[in-house]
Coordinates of C-alpha atoms in Angstrom, one line a residue:
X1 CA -33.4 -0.2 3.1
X2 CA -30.9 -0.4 6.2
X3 CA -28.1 2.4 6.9
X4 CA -26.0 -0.5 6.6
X5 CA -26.9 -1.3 2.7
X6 CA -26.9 2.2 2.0
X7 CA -23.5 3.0 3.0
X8 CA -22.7 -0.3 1.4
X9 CA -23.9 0.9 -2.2
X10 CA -22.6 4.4 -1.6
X11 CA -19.0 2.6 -0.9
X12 CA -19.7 0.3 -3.9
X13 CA -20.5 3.4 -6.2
X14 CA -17.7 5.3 -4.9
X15 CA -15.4 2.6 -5.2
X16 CA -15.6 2.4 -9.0
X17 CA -15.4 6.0 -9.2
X18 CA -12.4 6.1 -7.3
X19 CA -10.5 3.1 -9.6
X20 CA -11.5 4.1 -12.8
X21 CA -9.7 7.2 -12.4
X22 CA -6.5 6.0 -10.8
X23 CA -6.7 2.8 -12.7
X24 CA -3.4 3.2 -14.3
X25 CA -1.4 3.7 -11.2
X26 CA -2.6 0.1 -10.0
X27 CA -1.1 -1.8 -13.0
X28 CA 1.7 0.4 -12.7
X29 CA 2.6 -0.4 -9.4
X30 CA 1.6 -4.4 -9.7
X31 CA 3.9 -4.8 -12.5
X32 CA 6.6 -2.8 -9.9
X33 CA 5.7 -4.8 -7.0
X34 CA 6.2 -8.5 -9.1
X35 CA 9.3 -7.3 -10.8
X36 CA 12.3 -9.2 -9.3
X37 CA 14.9 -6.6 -11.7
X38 CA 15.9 -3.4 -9.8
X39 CA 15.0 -0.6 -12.4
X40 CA 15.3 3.2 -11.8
X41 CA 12.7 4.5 -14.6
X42 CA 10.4 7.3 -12.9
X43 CA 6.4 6.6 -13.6
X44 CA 6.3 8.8 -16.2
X45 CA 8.7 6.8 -18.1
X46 CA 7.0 3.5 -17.0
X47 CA 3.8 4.7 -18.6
X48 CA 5.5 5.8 -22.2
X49 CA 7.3 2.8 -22.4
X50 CA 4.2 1.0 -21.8
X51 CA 2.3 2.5 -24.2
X52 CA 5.6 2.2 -27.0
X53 CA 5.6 -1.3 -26.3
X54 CA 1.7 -2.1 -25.6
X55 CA -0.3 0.2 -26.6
X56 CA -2.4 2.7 -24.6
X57 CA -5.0 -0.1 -23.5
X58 CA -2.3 -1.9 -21.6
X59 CA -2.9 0.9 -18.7
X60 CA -6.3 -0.7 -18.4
X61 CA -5.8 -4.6 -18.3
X62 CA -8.1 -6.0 -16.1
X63 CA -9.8 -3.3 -15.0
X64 CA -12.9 -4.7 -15.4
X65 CA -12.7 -7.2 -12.8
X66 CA -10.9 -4.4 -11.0
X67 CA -14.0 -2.8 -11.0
X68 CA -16.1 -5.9 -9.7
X69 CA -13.6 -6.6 -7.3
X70 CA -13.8 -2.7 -5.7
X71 CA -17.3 -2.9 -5.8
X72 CA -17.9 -5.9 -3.6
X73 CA -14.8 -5.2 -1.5
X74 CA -16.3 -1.8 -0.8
X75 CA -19.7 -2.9 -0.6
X76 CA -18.8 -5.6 1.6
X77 CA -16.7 -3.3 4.3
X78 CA -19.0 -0.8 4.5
X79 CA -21.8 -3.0 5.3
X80 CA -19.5 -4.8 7.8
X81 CA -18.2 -1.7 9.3
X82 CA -21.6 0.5 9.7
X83 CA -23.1 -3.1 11.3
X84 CA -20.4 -3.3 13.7
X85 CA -20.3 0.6 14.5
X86 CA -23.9 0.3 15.1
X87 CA -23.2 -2.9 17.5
X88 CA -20.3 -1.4 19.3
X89 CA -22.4 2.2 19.7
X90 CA -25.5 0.7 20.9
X91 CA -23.6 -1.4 23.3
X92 CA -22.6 1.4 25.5
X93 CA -24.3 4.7 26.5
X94 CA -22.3 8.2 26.2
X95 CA -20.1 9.5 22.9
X96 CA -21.7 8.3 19.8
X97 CA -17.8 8.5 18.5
X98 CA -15.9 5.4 18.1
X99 CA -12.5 5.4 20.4
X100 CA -9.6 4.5 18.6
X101 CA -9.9 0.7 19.9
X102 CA -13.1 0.5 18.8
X103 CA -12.7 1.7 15.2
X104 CA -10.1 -0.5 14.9
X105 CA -11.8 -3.6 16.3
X106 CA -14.9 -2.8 13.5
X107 CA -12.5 -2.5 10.9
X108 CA -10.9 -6.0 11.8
X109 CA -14.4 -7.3 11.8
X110 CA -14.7 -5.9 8.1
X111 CA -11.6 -6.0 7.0
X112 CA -11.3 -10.0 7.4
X113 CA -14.6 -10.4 5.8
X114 CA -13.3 -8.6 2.8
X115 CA -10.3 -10.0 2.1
X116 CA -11.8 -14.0 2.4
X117 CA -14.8 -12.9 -0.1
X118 CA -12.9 -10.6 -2.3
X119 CA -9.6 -12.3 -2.8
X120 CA -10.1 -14.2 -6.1
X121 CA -11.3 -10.9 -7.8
X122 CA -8.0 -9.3 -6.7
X123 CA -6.4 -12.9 -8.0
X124 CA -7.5 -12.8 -11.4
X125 CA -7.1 -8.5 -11.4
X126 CA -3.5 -9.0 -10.7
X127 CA -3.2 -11.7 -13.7
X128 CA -4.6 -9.6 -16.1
X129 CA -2.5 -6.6 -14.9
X130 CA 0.8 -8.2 -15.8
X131 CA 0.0 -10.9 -18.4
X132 CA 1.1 -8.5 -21.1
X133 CA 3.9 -7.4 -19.3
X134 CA 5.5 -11.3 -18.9
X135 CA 4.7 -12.0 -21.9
X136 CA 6.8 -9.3 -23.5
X137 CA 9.5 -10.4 -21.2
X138 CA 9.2 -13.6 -23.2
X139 CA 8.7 -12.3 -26.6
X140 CA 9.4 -9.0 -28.2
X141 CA 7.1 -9.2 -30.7
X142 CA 3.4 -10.6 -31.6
X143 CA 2.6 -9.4 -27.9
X144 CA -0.8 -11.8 -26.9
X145 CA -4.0 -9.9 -25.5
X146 CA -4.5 -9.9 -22.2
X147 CA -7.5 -12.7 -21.2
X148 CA -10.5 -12.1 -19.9
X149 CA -12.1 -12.7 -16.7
X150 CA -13.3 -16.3 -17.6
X151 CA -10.1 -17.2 -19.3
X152 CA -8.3 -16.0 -16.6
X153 CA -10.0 -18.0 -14.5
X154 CA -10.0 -21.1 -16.4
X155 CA -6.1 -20.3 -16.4
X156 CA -5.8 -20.3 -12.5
X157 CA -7.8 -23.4 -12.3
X158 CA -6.4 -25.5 -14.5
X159 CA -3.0 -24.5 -12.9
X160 CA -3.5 -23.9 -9.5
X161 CA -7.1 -25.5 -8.9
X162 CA -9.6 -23.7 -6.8
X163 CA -6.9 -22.7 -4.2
X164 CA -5.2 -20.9 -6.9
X165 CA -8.2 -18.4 -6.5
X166 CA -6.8 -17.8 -2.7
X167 CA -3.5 -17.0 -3.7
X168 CA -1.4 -14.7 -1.5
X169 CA -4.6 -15.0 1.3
X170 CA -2.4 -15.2 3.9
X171 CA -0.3 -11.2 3.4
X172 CA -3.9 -10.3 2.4
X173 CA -5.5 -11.2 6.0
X174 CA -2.5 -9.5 7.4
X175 CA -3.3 -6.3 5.1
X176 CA -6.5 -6.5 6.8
X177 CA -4.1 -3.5 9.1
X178 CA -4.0 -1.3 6.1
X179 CA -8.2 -0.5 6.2
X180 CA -8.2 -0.6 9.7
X181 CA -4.6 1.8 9.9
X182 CA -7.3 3.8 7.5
X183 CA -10.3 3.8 9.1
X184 CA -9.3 4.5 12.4
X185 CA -6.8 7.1 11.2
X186 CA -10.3 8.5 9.3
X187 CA -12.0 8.5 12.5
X188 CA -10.0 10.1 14.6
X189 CA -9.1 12.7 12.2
X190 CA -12.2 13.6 11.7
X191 CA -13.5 13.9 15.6
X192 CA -10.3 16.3 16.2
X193 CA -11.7 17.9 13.4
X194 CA -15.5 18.3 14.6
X195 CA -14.0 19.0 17.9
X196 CA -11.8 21.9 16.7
X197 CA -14.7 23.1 14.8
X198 CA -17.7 23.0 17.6
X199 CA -15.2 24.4 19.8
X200 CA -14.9 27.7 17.5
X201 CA -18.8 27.6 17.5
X202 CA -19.2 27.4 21.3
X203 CA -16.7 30.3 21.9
X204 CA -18.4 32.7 19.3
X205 CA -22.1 31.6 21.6
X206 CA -23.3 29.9 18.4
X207 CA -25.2 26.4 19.3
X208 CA -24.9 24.9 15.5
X209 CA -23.3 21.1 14.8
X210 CA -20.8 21.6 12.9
X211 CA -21.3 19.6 9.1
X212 CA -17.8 18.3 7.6
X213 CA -17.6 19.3 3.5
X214 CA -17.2 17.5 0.9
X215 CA -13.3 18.9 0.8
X216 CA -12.9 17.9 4.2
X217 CA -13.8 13.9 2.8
X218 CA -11.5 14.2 0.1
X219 CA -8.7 15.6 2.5
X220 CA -8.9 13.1 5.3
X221 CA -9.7 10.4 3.1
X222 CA -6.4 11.3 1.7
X223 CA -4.0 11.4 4.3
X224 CA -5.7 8.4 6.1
X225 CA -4.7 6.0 3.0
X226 CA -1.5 7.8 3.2
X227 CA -0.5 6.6 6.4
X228 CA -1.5 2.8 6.0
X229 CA -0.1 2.6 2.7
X230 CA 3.2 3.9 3.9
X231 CA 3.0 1.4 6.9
X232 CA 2.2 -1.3 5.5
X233 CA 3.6 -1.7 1.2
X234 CA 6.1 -4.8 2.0
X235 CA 3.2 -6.9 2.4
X236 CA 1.8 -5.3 -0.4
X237 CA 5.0 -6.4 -2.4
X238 CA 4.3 -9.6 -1.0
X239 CA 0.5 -10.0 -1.7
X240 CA 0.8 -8.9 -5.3
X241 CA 3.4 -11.4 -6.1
X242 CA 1.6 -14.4 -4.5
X243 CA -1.6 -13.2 -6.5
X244 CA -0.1 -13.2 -9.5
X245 CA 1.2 -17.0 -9.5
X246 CA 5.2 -15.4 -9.9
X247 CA 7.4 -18.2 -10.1
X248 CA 10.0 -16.5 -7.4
X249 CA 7.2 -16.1 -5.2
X250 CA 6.7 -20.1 -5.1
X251 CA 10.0 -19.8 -2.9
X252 CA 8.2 -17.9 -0.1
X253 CA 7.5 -20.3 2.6
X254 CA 5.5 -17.8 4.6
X255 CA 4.9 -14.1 4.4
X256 CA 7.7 -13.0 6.8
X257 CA 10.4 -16.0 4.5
X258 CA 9.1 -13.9 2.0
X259 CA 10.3 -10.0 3.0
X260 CA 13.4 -11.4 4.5
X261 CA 14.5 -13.4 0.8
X262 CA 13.2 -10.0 -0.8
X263 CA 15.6 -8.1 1.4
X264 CA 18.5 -10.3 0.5
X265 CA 18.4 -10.6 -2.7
X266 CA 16.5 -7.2 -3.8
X267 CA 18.0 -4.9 -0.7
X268 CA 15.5 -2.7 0.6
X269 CA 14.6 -1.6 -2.3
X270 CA 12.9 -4.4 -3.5
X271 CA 10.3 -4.4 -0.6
X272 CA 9.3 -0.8 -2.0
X273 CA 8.8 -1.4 -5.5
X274 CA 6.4 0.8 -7.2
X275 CA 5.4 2.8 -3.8
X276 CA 5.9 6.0 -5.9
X277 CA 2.9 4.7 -8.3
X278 CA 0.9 2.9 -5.3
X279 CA 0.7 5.8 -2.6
X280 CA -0.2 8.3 -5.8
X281 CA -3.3 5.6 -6.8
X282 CA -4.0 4.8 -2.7
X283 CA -4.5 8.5 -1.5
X284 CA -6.2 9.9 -4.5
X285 CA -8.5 6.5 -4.6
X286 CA -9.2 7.2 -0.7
X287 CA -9.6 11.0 -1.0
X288 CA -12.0 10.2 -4.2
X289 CA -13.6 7.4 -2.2
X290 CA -14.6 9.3 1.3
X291 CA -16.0 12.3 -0.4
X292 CA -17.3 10.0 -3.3
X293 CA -19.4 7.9 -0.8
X294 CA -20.5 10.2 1.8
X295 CA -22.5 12.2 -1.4
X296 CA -23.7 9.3 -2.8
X297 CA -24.8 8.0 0.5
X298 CA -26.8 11.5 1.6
X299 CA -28.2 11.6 -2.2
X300 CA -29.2 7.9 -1.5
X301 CA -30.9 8.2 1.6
X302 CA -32.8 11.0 1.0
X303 CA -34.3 8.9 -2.5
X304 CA -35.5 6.1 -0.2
X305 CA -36.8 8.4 2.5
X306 CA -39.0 10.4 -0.6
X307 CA -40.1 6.8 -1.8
X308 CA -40.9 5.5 1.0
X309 CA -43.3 8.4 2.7
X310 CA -46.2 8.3 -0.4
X311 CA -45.8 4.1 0.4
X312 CA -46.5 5.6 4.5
X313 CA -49.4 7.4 3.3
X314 CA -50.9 4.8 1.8

């Protein structure tokens, strides 16, 4: 097996780690993001008047194509970004560290990849995660379940067609910044950090490589999502509502029509709708993430090395 497909399943594995515990925070902060009504209830009160009026399940709709759809974008990037690490290192000689242009042309690479492959997963997430929600806004009582994947997706077809599947595509390839912001935020964090620490190693006359934690991951992971979240949530905004088929967001001729008719008739605040909810779920699905997959990937690679030296022997 290839370091490329390792780190892929490792980011797979991690990935549904990572949303099955934050899950709630996403369809807290879809349902924000789509909401067109300027509320001020905190996310504590979101939650309980989700559960009053739906039940506690409703903090899980569609998480299992959430769960596919983490999976293969994860899968996907890290395969994408490991391959084009691996290209961009072997194409020059000197630092086997990525510069800051260089991480952020791999994660381009991977991140556009992503986002065309993935993109009808997050399609019919996004449905599931607010069905409930319009149809209360419809109905107060004799609330409808929320579909599953198939008849969600028979729902965007018969409606949309097969391009209903690559809704919001467009903010989504220009989110392609938010995992690069990431990545190459990651990176560079974490060669100041092995260059702080060797540099303590050298002056004490010690000649050991220093070897990041699993804390280490988990913090860096964290502040990395932090900063491309924070950068980037208007398109976010944007995305979500395209994805979910809102019929405001039919009124968006392009991505930037869209923030500027958000601005006038939300105000600012409407591009930052449930940011509270999103940066909680984005930094502790990161932090999760980083020191998730880097485990999993050493555990990984050191089963296929045992397997594969009795096959050697043979």
């Amino acid at each position: 097996m290839s370091d490329s497909a390792i780190h892929a399943l490792a980011g797979a594995a991690g990935g549904i780690m990572a949303m099955t515990a934050t899950y709630p925070l996403v369809v807290l902060s879809t349902r924000a993001a789509v909401e067109t009504k300027n509320h001020s209830k905190t996310v504590v009160q979101t939650v309980l008047d989700i559960i009053e009026r739906e039940g506690p399940r409703a903090l899980y709709s569609g998480l299992s194509s959430s769960l596919v759809g983490i999976a293969v974008t994860n899968g996907v990037y890290y395969y994408f970004y490991e391959r084009s690490r691996g290209i961009i290192l072997n194409s020059r000689e000197g630092a086997k560290a990525l510069s800051t242009l260089e991480s952020m042309l791999a994660g381009l690479i991977a991140g556009s990849a992503t986002t065309v492959i993935s993109n009808p997963i997050w399609v019919i997430q996004a449905s599931q995660a607010v069905h409930k929600s319009e149809s209360d806004s419809r109905t107060s009582k004799n609330t409808p379940r929320t579909p599953g994947m198939l008849e969600t997706v028979n729902q965007i077809l018969a409606k949309d067609g097969v391009a209903g599947l690559w809704r919001g595509i467009g903010p989504a390839l220009v989110l392609v910044i938010n995992p690069v912001t990431q990545y190459t935020v990651f990176e560079q964090l974490k060669n100041i950090l092995i260059e702080s620490r060797t540099a303590k190693l050298r002056a004490r006359g010690s000649k050991a490589v220093p070897v990041l934690r699993d804390w280490d991951y988990f913090l860096l992971g964290a502040l990395s999502k932090l900063v491309a979240t924070a950068l980037t949530y208007p398109y976010i905004v944007i995305k979500s509502r395209l994805q979910v088929g809102q019929s405001q967001a039919s009124k968006y001729k392009s991505s930037l029509h869209g923030l500027a008719l958000i601005l006038k008739e939300e105000g600012i605040r409407g591009l930052y709708k449930g940011i509270g909810s999103k940066l909680l779920q984005s930094v502790l699905t990161a932090a999760i993430l980083f020191a998730g997959q880097r485990r999993i990937y050493e555990l990984t690679k050191q089963a296929v090395a045992s397997v594969s030296k009795p096959a050697a022997l043979k």
